[in-house]
Amino acid sequence: MSGHELAGLVGAVVAGVYLAAVLGRPWPAGRTACWLGGVAAAVVGAPLTGHGDLRLHVVGHLLLGMFAPLLLVRAAPVTLALRTLPVVRARRLAGVLRSGPVRLVGHPVVAALLDVGGLWVMFRTGLHAAADPAVHALVAVHMLSAGTLFAAALVSPDPAPHRARLGLRAAVLVAAVAAHDVLAKTLYATPPPGIPAEQARAGAELLYYGGLPVELALMVLLGAEWWARDRRAGLRPARAAGSS
């Protein structure tokens, strides 16, 4: 089975599980669309992460490590799972999500280090050009997992009892975007070993500009959350005055 076929099979199963959970219950269509879009981005992007051409590898990273995670996170899969699972299993899932290890990797700083730090290791050590299919599979899994952790730490609509402060999440996003852009500039100026300069420059430009839609979406979502928080805070005195 080829990488494309395997990715398609896994994607079909994952999409089917979500649709089965949604069937027959009220659920926002936008969240379902996000899930299907995220699965599609992951299915298309995963095989590209093992491509020898740096430009296609970068496209794979953008789809699998940035677009897919944001869409999957905004689909609120944890909320859906908690609503559809039997009570005992839902409580177990909630307990896992509150556990120390999950809280650690879900912290914005740790998630950013795993996500953007992993990119630096991959591109600056030549790991992206490894010929071993097992390495390609691990790289793809890391991209999707780290990207999902990062997006969830910043803008997940799912319940999070220990969510980091909004200011910290905004600061982490700014730092992560800067690190991502600096990586693209270093690839442009100093191509990885064995990569032609023209190919490296094209890949670097894709890396720099291709992630802008996701970065802007994260900023907008954080800004909307900030605005909603301030609006709620402004309404409290008015309500208190009205009830007195």
GROMACS .gro file of C-alpha atoms in nm:
model
  244
    1MET     CA    1   0.000   0.000   0.000
    2SER     CA    2   0.142   0.338  -0.102
    3GLY     CA    3   0.166   0.638   0.125
    4HIS     CA    4  -0.119   0.809  -0.059
    5GLU     CA    5  -0.343   0.505  -0.022
    6LEU     CA    6  -0.263   0.464   0.347
    7ALA     CA    7  -0.324   0.833   0.417
    8GLY     CA    8  -0.654   0.815   0.228
    9LEU     CA    9  -0.766   0.506   0.422
   10VAL     CA   10  -0.681   0.657   0.760
   11GLY     CA   11  -0.847   0.984   0.660
   12ALA     CA   12  -1.166   0.807   0.554
   13VAL     CA   13  -1.183   0.622   0.886
   14VAL     CA   14  -1.121   0.937   1.091
   15ALA     CA   15  -1.377   1.137   0.894
   16GLY     CA   16  -1.628   0.852   0.923
   17VAL     CA   17  -1.593   0.829   1.301
   18TYR     CA   18  -1.660   1.202   1.339
   19LEU     CA   19  -1.959   1.195   1.104
   20ALA     CA   20  -2.104   0.894   1.286
   21ALA     CA   21  -2.077   1.082   1.616
   22VAL     CA   22  -2.248   1.389   1.469
   23LEU     CA   23  -2.529   1.195   1.303
   24GLY     CA   24  -2.867   1.250   1.465
   25ARG     CA   25  -2.759   1.520   1.710
   26PRO     CA   26  -2.750   1.900   1.692
   27TRP     CA   27  -2.400   2.005   1.597
   28PRO     CA   28  -2.271   2.315   1.417
   29ALA     CA   29  -2.220   2.249   1.047
   30GLY     CA   30  -1.914   2.473   1.054
   31ARG     CA   31  -1.738   2.237   1.294
   32THR     CA   32  -1.814   1.940   1.073
   33ALA     CA   33  -1.679   2.131   0.773
   34CYS     CA   34  -1.363   2.213   0.969
   35TRP     CA   35  -1.311   1.846   1.052
   36LEU     CA   36  -1.356   1.730   0.695
   37GLY     CA   37  -1.131   2.010   0.568
   38GLY     CA   38  -0.865   1.921   0.823
   39VAL     CA   39  -0.876   1.554   0.732
   40ALA     CA   40  -0.849   1.641   0.362
   41ALA     CA   41  -0.548   1.867   0.425
   42ALA     CA   42  -0.378   1.593   0.627
   43VAL     CA   43  -0.446   1.327   0.364
   44VAL     CA   44  -0.298   1.541   0.087
   45GLY     CA   45  -0.007   1.671   0.293
   46ALA     CA   46   0.114   1.354   0.467
   47PRO     CA   47   0.266   1.182   0.161
   48LEU     CA   48   0.439   1.504   0.055
   49THR     CA   49   0.644   1.519   0.376
   50GLY     CA   50   0.854   1.232   0.244
   51HIS     CA   51   0.922   1.393  -0.094
   52GLY     CA   52   1.281   1.464  -0.192
   53ASP     CA   53   1.194   1.800  -0.346
   54LEU     CA   54   1.213   2.061  -0.069
   55ARG     CA   55   0.933   2.263  -0.226
   56LEU     CA   56   0.688   1.974  -0.209
   57HIS     CA   57   0.810   1.886   0.139
   58VAL     CA   58   0.728   2.240   0.252
   59VAL     CA   59   0.381   2.214   0.097
   60GLY     CA   60   0.336   1.893   0.294
   61HIS     CA   61   0.439   2.072   0.613
   62LEU     CA   62   0.199   2.359   0.549
   63LEU     CA   63  -0.094   2.123   0.491
   64LEU     CA   64  -0.015   1.863   0.757
   65GLY     CA   65   0.148   2.079   1.022
   66MET     CA   66  -0.048   2.406   0.996
   67PHE     CA   67  -0.375   2.398   0.801
   68ALA     CA   68  -0.491   2.053   0.913
   69PRO     CA   69  -0.423   2.108   1.286
   70LEU     CA   70  -0.608   2.440   1.299
   71LEU     CA   71  -0.911   2.299   1.118
   72LEU     CA   72  -0.918   1.982   1.329
   73VAL     CA   73  -0.890   2.177   1.654
   74ARG     CA   74  -1.168   2.419   1.558
   75ALA     CA   75  -1.394   2.119   1.495
   76ALA     CA   76  -1.405   2.071   1.876
   77PRO     CA   77  -1.350   1.692   1.872
   78VAL     CA   78  -1.310   1.671   2.250
   79THR     CA   79  -1.647   1.836   2.309
   80LEU     CA   80  -1.806   1.596   2.062
   81ALA     CA   81  -1.642   1.296   2.228
   82LEU     CA   82  -1.755   1.403   2.576
   83ARG     CA   83  -2.112   1.435   2.449
   84THR     CA   84  -2.125   1.105   2.264
   85LEU     CA   85  -1.922   0.866   2.479
   86PRO     CA   86  -2.085   0.666   2.760
   87VAL     CA   87  -2.058   0.842   3.096
   88VAL     CA   88  -1.781   0.620   3.231
   89ARG     CA   89  -1.563   0.661   2.921
   90ALA     CA   90  -1.631   1.034   2.907
   91ARG     CA   91  -1.512   1.068   3.266
   92ARG     CA   92  -1.199   0.870   3.186
   93LEU     CA   93  -1.127   1.095   2.888
   94ALA     CA   94  -1.179   1.404   3.103
   95GLY     CA   95  -0.940   1.259   3.361
   96VAL     CA   96  -0.674   1.199   3.097
   97LEU     CA   97  -0.710   1.555   2.968
   98ARG     CA   98  -0.662   1.688   3.322
   99SER     CA   99  -0.353   1.472   3.385
  100GLY     CA  100  -0.010   1.622   3.439
  101PRO     CA  101   0.155   1.497   3.117
  102VAL     CA  102  -0.130   1.625   2.898
  103ARG     CA  103  -0.128   1.960   3.075
  104LEU     CA  104   0.249   1.981   3.023
  105VAL     CA  105   0.252   1.915   2.647
  106GLY     CA  106  -0.059   2.131   2.610
  107HIS     CA  107   0.108   2.436   2.762
  108PRO     CA  108   0.157   2.700   2.490
  109VAL     CA  109   0.532   2.731   2.546
  110VAL     CA  110   0.593   2.355   2.537
  111ALA     CA  111   0.361   2.309   2.238
  112ALA     CA  112   0.542   2.586   2.049
  113LEU     CA  113   0.881   2.430   2.122
  114LEU     CA  114   0.760   2.091   1.997
  115ASP     CA  115   0.607   2.244   1.686
  116VAL     CA  116   0.847   2.515   1.569
  117GLY     CA  117   1.149   2.357   1.736
  118GLY     CA  118   1.078   2.035   1.550
  119LEU     CA  119   1.079   2.228   1.222
  120TRP     CA  120   1.421   2.372   1.295
  121VAL     CA  121   1.558   2.026   1.372
  122MET     CA  122   1.399   1.876   1.062
  123PHE     CA  123   1.514   2.137   0.812
  124ARG     CA  124   1.850   2.236   0.956
  125THR     CA  125   1.977   1.880   1.022
  126GLY     CA  126   1.871   1.729   0.690
  127LEU     CA  127   1.617   1.501   0.859
  128HIS     CA  128   1.359   1.602   0.598
  129ALA     CA  129   1.575   1.434   0.329
  130ALA     CA  130   1.609   1.098   0.508
  131ALA     CA  131   1.543   0.805   0.274
  132ASP     CA  132   1.397   0.567   0.535
  133PRO     CA  133   1.015   0.536   0.500
  134ALA     CA  134   0.989   0.483   0.877
  135VAL     CA  135   1.154   0.821   0.933
  136HIS     CA  136   0.910   0.982   0.689
  137ALA     CA  137   0.620   0.831   0.883
  138LEU     CA  138   0.757   0.958   1.215
  139VAL     CA  139   0.811   1.304   1.069
  140ALA     CA  140   0.452   1.313   0.942
  141VAL     CA  141   0.313   1.198   1.278
  142HIS     CA  142   0.520   1.458   1.461
  143MET     CA  143   0.410   1.736   1.226
  144LEU     CA  144   0.042   1.663   1.277
  145SER     CA  145   0.069   1.596   1.650
  146ALA     CA  146   0.285   1.898   1.732
  147GLY     CA  147   0.080   2.127   1.509
  148THR     CA  148  -0.242   2.008   1.673
  149LEU     CA  149  -0.101   2.059   2.023
  150PHE     CA  150   0.007   2.410   1.927
  151ALA     CA  151  -0.328   2.507   1.774
  152ALA     CA  152  -0.517   2.354   2.068
  153ALA     CA  153  -0.302   2.537   2.322
  154LEU     CA  154  -0.385   2.868   2.155
  155VAL     CA  155  -0.740   2.860   2.016
  156SER     CA  156  -0.919   2.536   2.101
  157PRO     CA  157  -1.296   2.577   2.156
  158ASP     CA  158  -1.294   2.261   2.368
  159PRO     CA  159  -1.317   2.289   2.749
  160ALA     CA  160  -0.978   2.337   2.915
  161PRO     CA  161  -0.979   2.377   3.295
  162HIS     CA  162  -0.616   2.491   3.298
  163ARG     CA  163  -0.603   2.705   2.985
  164ALA     CA  164  -0.314   2.952   2.980
  165ARG     CA  165  -0.382   3.323   3.011
  166LEU     CA  166  -0.476   3.501   2.692
  167GLY     CA  167  -0.177   3.735   2.709
  168LEU     CA  168   0.064   3.442   2.735
  169ARG     CA  169  -0.096   3.267   2.439
  170ALA     CA  170  -0.071   3.584   2.230
  171ALA     CA  171   0.297   3.627   2.323
  172VAL     CA  172   0.373   3.265   2.235
  173LEU     CA  173   0.203   3.307   1.897
  174VAL     CA  174   0.413   3.614   1.816
  175ALA     CA  175   0.732   3.432   1.915
  176ALA     CA  176   0.638   3.120   1.717
  177VAL     CA  177   0.558   3.322   1.404
  178ALA     CA  178   0.892   3.500   1.435
  179ALA     CA  179   1.082   3.172   1.475
  180HIS     CA  180   0.898   3.024   1.175
  181ASP     CA  181   0.986   3.325   0.961
  182VAL     CA  182   1.351   3.326   1.072
  183LEU     CA  183   1.376   2.958   0.976
  184ALA     CA  184   1.245   3.041   0.628
  185LYS     CA  185   1.504   3.318   0.593
  186THR     CA  186   1.789   3.089   0.700
  187LEU     CA  187   1.681   2.829   0.445
  188TYR     CA  188   1.682   3.099   0.178
  189ALA     CA  189   2.027   3.225   0.274
  190THR     CA  190   2.187   2.888   0.358
  191PRO     CA  191   2.029   2.590   0.175
  192PRO     CA  192   2.035   2.253   0.354
  193PRO     CA  193   2.309   2.012   0.238
  194GLY     CA  194   2.234   1.852  -0.099
  195ILE     CA  195   1.952   2.093  -0.188
  196PRO     CA  196   2.004   2.312  -0.498
  197ALA     CA  197   2.003   2.683  -0.416
  198GLU     CA  198   1.711   2.759  -0.648
  199GLN     CA  199   1.498   2.482  -0.496
  200ALA     CA  200   1.589   2.594  -0.143
  201ARG     CA  201   1.492   2.953  -0.216
  202ALA     CA  202   1.158   2.851  -0.363
  203GLY     CA  203   1.094   2.625  -0.063
  204ALA     CA  204   1.191   2.902   0.177
  205GLU     CA  205   0.950   3.144   0.010
  206LEU     CA  206   0.672   2.886   0.034
  207LEU     CA  207   0.750   2.836   0.401
  208TYR     CA  208   0.753   3.210   0.468
  209TYR     CA  209   0.439   3.309   0.282
  210GLY     CA  210   0.242   2.982   0.284
  211GLY     CA  211   0.185   2.987   0.657
  212LEU     CA  212   0.046   3.341   0.661
  213PRO     CA  213  -0.323   3.239   0.632
  214VAL     CA  214  -0.296   3.013   0.937
  215GLU     CA  215  -0.096   3.267   1.135
  216LEU     CA  216  -0.350   3.539   1.056
  217ALA     CA  217  -0.637   3.306   1.147
  218LEU     CA  218  -0.476   3.233   1.485
  219MET     CA  219  -0.433   3.607   1.547
  220VAL     CA  220  -0.795   3.678   1.453
  221LEU     CA  221  -0.925   3.400   1.679
  222LEU     CA  222  -0.717   3.521   1.972
  223GLY     CA  223  -0.827   3.879   1.904
  224ALA     CA  224  -1.192   3.773   1.896
  225GLU     CA  225  -1.149   3.592   2.227
  226TRP     CA  226  -0.983   3.899   2.376
  227TRP     CA  227  -1.264   4.124   2.254
  228ALA     CA  228  -1.531   3.888   2.391
  229ARG     CA  229  -1.357   3.874   2.728
  230ASP     CA  230  -1.335   4.252   2.754
  231ARG     CA  231  -1.696   4.287   2.645
  232ARG     CA  232  -1.810   4.045   2.917
  233ALA     CA  233  -1.603   4.235   3.172
  234GLY     CA  234  -1.764   4.562   3.061
  235LEU     CA  235  -2.114   4.420   3.094
  236ARG     CA  236  -2.068   4.306   3.454
  237PRO     CA  237  -2.077   4.657   3.611
  238ALA     CA  238  -2.384   4.746   3.403
  239ARG     CA  239  -2.565   4.433   3.519
  240ALA     CA  240  -2.468   4.499   3.879
  241ALA     CA  241  -2.595   4.857   3.855
  242GLY     CA  242  -2.919   4.742   3.697
  243SER     CA  243  -2.989   4.489   3.969
  244SER     CA  244  -2.926   4.736   4.254
   0.00000   0.00000   0.00000
